Tab-separated table of C-alpha atoms in Angstrom:
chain	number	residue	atom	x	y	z
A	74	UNK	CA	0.000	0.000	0.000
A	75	UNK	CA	1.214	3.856	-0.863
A	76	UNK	CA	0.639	6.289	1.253
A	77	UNK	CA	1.017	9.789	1.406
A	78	UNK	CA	-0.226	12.249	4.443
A	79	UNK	CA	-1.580	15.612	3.913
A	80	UNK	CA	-0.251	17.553	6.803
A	81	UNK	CA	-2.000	21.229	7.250
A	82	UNK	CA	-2.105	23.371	10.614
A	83	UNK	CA	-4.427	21.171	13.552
A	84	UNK	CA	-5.410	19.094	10.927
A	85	UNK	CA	-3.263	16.429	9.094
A	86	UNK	CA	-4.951	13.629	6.826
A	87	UNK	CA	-3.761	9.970	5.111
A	88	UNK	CA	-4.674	9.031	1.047
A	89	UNK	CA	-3.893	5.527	0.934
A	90	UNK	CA	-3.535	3.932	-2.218
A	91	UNK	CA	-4.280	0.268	-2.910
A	92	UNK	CA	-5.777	-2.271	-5.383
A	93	UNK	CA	-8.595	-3.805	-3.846
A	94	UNK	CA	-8.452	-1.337	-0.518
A	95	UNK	CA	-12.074	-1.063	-1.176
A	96	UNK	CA	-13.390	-4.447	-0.189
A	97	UNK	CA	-11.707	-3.517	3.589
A	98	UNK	CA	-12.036	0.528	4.131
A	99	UNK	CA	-14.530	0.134	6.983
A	100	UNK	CA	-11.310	-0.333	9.262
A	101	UNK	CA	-9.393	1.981	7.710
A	102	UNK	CA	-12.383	5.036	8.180
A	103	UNK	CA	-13.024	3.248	11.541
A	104	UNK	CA	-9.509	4.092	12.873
A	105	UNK	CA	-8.748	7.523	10.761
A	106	UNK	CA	-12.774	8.738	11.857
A	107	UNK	CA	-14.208	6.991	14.583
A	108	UNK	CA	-17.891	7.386	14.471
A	109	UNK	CA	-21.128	5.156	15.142
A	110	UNK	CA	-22.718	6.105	12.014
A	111	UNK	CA	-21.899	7.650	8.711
A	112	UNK	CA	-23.989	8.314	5.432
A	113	UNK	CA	-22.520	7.608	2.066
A	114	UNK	CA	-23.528	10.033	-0.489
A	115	UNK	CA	-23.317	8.117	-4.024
A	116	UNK	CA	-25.033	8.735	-7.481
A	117	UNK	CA	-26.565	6.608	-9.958
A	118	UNK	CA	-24.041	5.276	-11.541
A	119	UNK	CA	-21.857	4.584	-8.832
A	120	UNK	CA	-24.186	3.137	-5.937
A	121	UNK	CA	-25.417	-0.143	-8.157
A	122	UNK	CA	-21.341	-1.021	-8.550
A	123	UNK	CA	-19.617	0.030	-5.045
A	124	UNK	CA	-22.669	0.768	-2.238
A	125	UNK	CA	-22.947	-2.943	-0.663
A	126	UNK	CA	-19.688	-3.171	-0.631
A	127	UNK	CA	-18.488	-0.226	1.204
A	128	UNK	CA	-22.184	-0.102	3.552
A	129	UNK	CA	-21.088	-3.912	4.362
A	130	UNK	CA	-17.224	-3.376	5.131
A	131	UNK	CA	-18.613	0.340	7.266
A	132	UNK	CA	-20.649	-1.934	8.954
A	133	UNK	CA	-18.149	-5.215	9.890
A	134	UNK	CA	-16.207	-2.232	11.475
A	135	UNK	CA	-19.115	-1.404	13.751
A	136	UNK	CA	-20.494	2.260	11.886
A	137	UNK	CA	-24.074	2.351	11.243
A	138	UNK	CA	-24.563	2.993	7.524
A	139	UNK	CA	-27.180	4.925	5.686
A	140	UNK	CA	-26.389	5.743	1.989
A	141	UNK	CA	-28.511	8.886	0.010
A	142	UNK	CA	-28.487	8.346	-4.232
A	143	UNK	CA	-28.770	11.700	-6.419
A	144	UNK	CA	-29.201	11.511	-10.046
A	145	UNK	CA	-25.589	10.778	-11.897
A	146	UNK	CA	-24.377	13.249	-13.838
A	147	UNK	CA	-22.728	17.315	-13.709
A	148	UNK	CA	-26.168	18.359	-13.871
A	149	UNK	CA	-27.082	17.304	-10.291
A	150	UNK	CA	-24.394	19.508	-8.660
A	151	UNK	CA	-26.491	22.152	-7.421
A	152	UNK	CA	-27.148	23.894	-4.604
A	153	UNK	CA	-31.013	22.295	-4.653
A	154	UNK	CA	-29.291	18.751	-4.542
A	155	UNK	CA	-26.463	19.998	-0.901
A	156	UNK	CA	-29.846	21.033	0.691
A	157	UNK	CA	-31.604	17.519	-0.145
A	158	UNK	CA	-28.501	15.317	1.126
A	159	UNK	CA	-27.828	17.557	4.486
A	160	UNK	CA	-31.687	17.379	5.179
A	161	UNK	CA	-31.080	13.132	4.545
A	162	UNK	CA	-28.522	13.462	7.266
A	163	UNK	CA	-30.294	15.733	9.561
A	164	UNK	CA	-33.664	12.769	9.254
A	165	UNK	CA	-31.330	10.273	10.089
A	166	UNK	CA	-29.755	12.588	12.843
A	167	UNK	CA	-26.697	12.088	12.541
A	168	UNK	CA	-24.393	14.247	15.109
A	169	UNK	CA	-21.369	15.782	15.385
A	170	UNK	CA	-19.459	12.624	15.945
A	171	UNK	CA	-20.511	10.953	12.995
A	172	UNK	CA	-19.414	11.319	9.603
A	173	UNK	CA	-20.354	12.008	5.102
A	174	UNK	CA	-18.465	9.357	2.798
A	175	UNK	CA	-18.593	10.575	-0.664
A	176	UNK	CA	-18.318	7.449	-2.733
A	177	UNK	CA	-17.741	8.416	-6.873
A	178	UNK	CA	-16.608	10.813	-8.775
A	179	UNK	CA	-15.680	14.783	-8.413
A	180	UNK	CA	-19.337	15.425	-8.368
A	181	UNK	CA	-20.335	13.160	-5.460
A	182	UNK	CA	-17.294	14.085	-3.593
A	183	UNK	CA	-17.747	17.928	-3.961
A	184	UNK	CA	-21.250	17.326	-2.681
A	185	UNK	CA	-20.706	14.869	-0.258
A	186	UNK	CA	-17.713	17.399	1.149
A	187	UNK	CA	-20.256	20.637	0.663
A	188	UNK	CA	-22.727	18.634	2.861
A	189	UNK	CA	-19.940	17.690	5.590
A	190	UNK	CA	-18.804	21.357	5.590
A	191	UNK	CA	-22.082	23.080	6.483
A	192	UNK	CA	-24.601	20.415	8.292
A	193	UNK	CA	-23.506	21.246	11.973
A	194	UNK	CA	-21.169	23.826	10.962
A	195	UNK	CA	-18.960	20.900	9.820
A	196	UNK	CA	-18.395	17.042	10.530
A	197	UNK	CA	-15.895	14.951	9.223
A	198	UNK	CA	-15.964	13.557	5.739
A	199	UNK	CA	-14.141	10.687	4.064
A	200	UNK	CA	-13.483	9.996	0.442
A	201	UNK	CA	-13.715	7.275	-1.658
A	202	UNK	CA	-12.723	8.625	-5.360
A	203	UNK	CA	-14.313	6.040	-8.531
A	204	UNK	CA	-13.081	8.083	-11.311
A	205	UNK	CA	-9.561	8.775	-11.969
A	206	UNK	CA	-10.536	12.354	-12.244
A	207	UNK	CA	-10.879	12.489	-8.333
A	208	UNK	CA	-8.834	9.931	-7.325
A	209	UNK	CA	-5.738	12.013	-8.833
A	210	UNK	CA	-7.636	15.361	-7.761
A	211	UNK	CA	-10.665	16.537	-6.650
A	212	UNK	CA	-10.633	14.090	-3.741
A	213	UNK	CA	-7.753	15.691	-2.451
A	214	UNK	CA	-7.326	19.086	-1.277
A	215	UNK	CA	-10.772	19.753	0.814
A	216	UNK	CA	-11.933	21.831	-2.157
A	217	UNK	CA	-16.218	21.131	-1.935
A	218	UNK	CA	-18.918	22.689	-3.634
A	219	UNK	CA	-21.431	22.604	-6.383
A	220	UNK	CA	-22.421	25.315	-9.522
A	221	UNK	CA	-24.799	28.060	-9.698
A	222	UNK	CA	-26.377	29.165	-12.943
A	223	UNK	CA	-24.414	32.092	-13.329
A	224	UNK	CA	-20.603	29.820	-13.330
A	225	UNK	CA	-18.979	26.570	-12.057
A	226	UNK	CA	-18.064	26.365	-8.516
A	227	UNK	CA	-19.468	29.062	-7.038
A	228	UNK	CA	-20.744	27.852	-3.807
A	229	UNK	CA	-19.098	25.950	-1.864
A	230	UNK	CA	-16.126	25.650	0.790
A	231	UNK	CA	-12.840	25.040	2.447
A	232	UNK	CA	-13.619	21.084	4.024
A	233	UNK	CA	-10.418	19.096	4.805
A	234	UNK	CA	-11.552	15.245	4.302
A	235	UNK	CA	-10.311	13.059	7.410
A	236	UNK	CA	-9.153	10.142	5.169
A	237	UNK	CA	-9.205	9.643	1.166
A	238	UNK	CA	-8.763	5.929	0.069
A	239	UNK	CA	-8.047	5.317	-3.733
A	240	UNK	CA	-8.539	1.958	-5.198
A	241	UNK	CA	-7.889	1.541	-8.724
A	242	UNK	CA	-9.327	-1.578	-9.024
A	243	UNK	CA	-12.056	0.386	-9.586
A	244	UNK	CA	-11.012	2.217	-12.756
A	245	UNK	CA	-11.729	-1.245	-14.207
A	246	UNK	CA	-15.753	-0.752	-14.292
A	247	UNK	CA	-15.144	3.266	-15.444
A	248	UNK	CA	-16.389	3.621	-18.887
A	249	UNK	CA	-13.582	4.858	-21.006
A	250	UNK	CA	-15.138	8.376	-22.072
A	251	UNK	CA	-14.514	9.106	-17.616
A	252	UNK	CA	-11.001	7.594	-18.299
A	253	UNK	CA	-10.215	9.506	-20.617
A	254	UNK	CA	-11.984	12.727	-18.376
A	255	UNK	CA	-9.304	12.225	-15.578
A	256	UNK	CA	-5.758	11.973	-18.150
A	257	UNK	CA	-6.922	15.670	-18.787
A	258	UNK	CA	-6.397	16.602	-15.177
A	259	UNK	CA	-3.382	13.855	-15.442
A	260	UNK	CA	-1.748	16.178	-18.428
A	261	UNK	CA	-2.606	19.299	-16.115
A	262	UNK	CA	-0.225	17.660	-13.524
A	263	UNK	CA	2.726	17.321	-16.047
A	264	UNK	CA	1.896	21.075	-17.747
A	265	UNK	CA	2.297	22.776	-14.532
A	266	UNK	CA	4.563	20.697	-12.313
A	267	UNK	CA	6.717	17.899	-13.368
A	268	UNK	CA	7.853	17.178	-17.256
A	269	UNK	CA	9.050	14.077	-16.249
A	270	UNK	CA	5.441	12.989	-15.612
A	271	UNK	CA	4.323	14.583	-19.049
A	272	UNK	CA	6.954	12.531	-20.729
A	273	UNK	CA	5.794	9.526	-19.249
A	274	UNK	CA	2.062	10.218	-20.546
A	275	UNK	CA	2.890	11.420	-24.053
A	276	UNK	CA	5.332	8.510	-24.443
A	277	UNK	CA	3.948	5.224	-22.620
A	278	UNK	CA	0.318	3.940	-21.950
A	279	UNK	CA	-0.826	5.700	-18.737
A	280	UNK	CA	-3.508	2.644	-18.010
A	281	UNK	CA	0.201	0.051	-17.602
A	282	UNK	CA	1.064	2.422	-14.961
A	283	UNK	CA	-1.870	4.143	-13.714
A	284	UNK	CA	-0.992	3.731	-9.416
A	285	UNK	CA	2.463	5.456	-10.247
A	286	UNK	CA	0.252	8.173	-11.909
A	287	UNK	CA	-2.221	8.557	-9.524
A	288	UNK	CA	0.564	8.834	-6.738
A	289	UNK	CA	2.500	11.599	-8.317
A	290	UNK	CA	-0.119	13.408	-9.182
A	291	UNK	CA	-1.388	13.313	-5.340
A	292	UNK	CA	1.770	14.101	-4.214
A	293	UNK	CA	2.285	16.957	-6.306
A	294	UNK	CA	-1.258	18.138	-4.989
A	295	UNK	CA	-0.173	17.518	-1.461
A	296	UNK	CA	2.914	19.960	-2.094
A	297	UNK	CA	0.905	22.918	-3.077
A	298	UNK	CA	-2.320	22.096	-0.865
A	299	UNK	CA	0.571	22.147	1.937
A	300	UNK	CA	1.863	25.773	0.978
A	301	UNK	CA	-1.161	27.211	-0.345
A	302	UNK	CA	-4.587	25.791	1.434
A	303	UNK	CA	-6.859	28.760	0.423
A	304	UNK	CA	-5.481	29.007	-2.876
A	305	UNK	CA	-4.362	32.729	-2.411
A	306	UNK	CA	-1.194	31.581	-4.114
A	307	UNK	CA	0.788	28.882	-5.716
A	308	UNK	CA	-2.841	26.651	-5.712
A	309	UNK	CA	-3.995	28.866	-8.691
A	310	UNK	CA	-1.500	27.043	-10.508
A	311	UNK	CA	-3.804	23.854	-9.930
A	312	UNK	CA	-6.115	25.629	-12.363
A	313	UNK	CA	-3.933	25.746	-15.403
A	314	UNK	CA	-6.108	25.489	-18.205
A	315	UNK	CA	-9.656	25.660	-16.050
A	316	UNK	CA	-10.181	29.517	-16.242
A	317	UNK	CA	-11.165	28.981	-20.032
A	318	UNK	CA	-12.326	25.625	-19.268
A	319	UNK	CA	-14.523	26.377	-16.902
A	320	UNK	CA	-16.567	29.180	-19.168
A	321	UNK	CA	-16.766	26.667	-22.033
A	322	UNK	CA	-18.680	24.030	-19.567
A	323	UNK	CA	-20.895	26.799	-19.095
A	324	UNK	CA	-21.359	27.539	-22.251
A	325	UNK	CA	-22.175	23.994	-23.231
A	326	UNK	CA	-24.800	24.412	-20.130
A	327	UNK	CA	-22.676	21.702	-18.151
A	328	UNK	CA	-23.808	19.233	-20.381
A	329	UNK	CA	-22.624	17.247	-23.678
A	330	UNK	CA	-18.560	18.103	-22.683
A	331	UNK	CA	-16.894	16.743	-19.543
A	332	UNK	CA	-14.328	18.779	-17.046
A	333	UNK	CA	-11.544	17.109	-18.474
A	334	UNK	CA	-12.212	17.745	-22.044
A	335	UNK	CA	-13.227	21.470	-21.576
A	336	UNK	CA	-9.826	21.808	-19.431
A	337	UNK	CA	-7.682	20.076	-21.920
A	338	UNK	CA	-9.180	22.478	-24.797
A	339	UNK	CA	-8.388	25.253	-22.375
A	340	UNK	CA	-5.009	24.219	-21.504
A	341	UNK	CA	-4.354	24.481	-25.722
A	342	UNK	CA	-6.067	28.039	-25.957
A	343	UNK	CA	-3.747	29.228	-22.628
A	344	UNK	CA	-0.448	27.729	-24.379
A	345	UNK	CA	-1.388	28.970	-27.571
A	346	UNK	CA	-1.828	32.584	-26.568
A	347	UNK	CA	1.130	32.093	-24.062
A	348	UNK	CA	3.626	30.940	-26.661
A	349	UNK	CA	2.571	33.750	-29.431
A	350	UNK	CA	2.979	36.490	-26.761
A	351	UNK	CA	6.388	34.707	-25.997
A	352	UNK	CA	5.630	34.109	-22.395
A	353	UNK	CA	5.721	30.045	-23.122
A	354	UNK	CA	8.091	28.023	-24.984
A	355	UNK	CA	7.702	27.392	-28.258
A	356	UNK	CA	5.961	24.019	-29.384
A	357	UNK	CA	4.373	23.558	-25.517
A	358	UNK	CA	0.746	23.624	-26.931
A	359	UNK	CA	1.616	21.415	-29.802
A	360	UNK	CA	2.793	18.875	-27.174
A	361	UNK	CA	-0.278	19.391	-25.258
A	362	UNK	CA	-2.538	18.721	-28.042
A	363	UNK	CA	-1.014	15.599	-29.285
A	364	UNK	CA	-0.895	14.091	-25.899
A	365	UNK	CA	-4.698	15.017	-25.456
A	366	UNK	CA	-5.250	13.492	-28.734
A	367	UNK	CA	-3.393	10.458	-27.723
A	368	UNK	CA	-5.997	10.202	-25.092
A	369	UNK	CA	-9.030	10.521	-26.968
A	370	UNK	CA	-9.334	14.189	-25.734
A	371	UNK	CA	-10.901	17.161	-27.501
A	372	UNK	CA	-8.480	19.647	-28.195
A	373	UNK	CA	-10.823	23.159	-29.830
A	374	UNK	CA	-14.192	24.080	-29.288
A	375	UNK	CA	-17.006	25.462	-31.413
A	376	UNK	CA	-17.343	28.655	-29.224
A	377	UNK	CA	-15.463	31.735	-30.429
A	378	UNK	CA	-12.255	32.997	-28.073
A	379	UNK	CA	-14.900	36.333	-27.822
A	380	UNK	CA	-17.606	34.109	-26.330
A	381	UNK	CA	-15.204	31.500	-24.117
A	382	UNK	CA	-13.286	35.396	-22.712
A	383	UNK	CA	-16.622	37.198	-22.166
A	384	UNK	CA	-17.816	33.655	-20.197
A	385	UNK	CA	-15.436	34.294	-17.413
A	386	UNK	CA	-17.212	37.419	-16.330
A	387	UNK	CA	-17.597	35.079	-12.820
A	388	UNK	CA	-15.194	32.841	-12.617
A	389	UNK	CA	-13.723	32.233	-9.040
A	390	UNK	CA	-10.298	33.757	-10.163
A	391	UNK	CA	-11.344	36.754	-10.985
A	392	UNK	CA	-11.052	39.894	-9.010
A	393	UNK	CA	-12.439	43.066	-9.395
A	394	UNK	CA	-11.207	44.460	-12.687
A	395	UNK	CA	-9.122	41.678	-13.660
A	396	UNK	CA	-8.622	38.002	-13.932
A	397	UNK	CA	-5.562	35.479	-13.194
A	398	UNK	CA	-4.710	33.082	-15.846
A	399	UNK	CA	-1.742	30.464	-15.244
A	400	UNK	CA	0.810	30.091	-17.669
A	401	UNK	CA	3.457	27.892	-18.632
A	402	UNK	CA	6.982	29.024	-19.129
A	403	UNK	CA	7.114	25.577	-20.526
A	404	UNK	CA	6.097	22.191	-20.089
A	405	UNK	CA	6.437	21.485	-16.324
A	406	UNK	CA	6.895	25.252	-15.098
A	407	UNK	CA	4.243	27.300	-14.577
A	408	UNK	CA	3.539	31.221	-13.589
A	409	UNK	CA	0.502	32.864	-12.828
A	410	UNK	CA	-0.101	35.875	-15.346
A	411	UNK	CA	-2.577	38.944	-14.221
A	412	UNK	CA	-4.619	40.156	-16.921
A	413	UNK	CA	-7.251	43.183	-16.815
A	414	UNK	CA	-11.039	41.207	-17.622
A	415	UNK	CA	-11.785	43.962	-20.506
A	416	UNK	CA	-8.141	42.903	-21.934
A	417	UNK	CA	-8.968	38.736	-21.921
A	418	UNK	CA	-10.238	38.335	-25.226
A	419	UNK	CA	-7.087	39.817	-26.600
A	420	UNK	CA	-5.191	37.899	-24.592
A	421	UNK	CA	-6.646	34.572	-25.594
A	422	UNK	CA	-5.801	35.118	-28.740
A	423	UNK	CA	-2.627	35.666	-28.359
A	424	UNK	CA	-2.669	39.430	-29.160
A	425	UNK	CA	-0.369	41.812	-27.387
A	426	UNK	CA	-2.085	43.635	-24.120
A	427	UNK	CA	0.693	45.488	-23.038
């Protein structure tokens, strides 16, 4: 078993990573978060797969387990949905002492956390990550929350999990389009922090080593989520590619393009502009592309630069006249680049602001 602990001030956490972990995490939540009961938060897709299992090992440990099923899908993650899971916990009153698992993907996780972080003012959450999307981020971090109409992640909040436990045994039932979702935020990992990791992806088979992948990634994660909690720093650089990606999953309504794909396209348009304004090296979004084609990712959108610039209006990076975008110097160095909001659609394309 890997394992790598998250240590933050009063409050330091394990991700263990394991094949097959799954089958015995009762013991592991029992000892990280000792509770009598817990509620696992799961969606449509997931619960049919994973539910008995985990509800049966919570429950050879001695927790109490009650499980609450929302609708699969991006579309769920609304504030509407936080306010029908906490109310499922507050029915089955659970207290302070108890705790949320969030079993699936980064939507069940960032609702599951959401939940955690505001019934009682806060009570511990665990998670168990399905898609290798959250298993090499979301799930990480204590980054929780869900979308409003007007952008994506809007609401939401600061909730340290107690414990995450990654099995990739269960990347084995993830349908290949979610596969394919996560080795966008893989990519991200090698873009903005290691070249050696982006090497291995554009030039091996990421599923032949996919625990190596998942564990650098984490640890690279636990670095900055170590130095930078709040994000009022070097976290930004998590979002490489997401400030653009984000507005073009709102511009497809959340629906019909995953995360993944709408970063990867927006870690091409950031490169692109970065390397014609001579801020990136040369050939970086080239590299990007190809290795987001290798993976079956989209790499260009139908919406206009105008429309994907004017579509960050309310993004969560934005402040009051202006809006960070991070930047690669080149593949595996990355900067964070202030640009004023009325100046963006310029700068996507590449044109010169200064």
């Amino acid at each position: 078993m890997k394992k790598i602990t998250v240590s933050l001030p009063g409050h330091s956490y394990d991700i263990l990573i394991k094949r097959g972990i799954l089958n015995s995490c009762g013991e592991y939540i029992k000892s990280a978060a000792p509770a009598k009961r817990a509620a696992i938060v799961s969606d449509s897709n997931v619960a049919p797969l994973y539910m008995a299992t985990v509800q049966e090992s919570l429950e050879s440990a001695g927790i109490d387990a009650v499980s609450y099923v929302f609708p699969a899908g991006e579309e769920s993650k609304t504030t509407e949905t936080v306010v029908k899971i906490v109310e499922f916990l507050a029915e089955n009153e659970l207290t302070r002492s108890d705790l949320v698992v969030a079993l699936g993907g980064g939507v069940a996780g960032d609702m599951a956390g959401f939940a955690a972080a505001v019934y009682l003012r806060g009570i511990r959450c665990v998670q168990l990550p399905t898609t290798l999307l959250a298993q090499v981020d979301s799930s990480v971090g204590g980054k929780t929350g869900v979308n409003l109409p007007q952008g994506k992640n809007l609401c939401g909040a600061f909730h340290q999990p107690s414990l995450v436990i990654i099995d990739s045994n269960v990347l084995n039932t993830l349908p290949e389009h979610y596969f394919k979702d996560g080795m966008g935020e893989v990519i991200k990992y090698g873009c903005i922090k290691s070249e050696a990791l982006f090497e291995k992806i554009e030039n091996g088979a990421a599923r032949e080593f996919i625990e190596d992948i998942i564990y650098e990634c984490v640890d690279i994660k636990r670095g900055v989520v170590e130095r930078d909690e709040k994000e009022s720093g070097e976290r930004q650089l998590l979002n490489f590619g997401h400030t653009a990606g984000h507005s073009i999953e709102k511009l497809h309504n959340f629906s019909g393009i995953s995360h993944g794909e709408a970063v990867g396209i927006g870690m091409v348009i950031i490169a692109a502009a970065g390397e014609k304004q001579g801020l990136t090296a040369s050939g970086s979004a080239e590299r990007i592309k190809l290795a987001l084609q290798k993976y079956g990712l989209k790499t260009q959108d139908e919406n206009s630069l105008d429309k994907i610039a004017a579509n960050m209006k309310n993004d969560k990076k934005r402040k009051a006249n202006s809006i960070n975008f991070v930047m690669l110097s080149s593949i595996g160095s990355s900067f964070i680049k202030e640009v004023e909001l009325d100046k963006a659609p310029a700068f996507l394309k590449g044109e010169n602001i200064e």
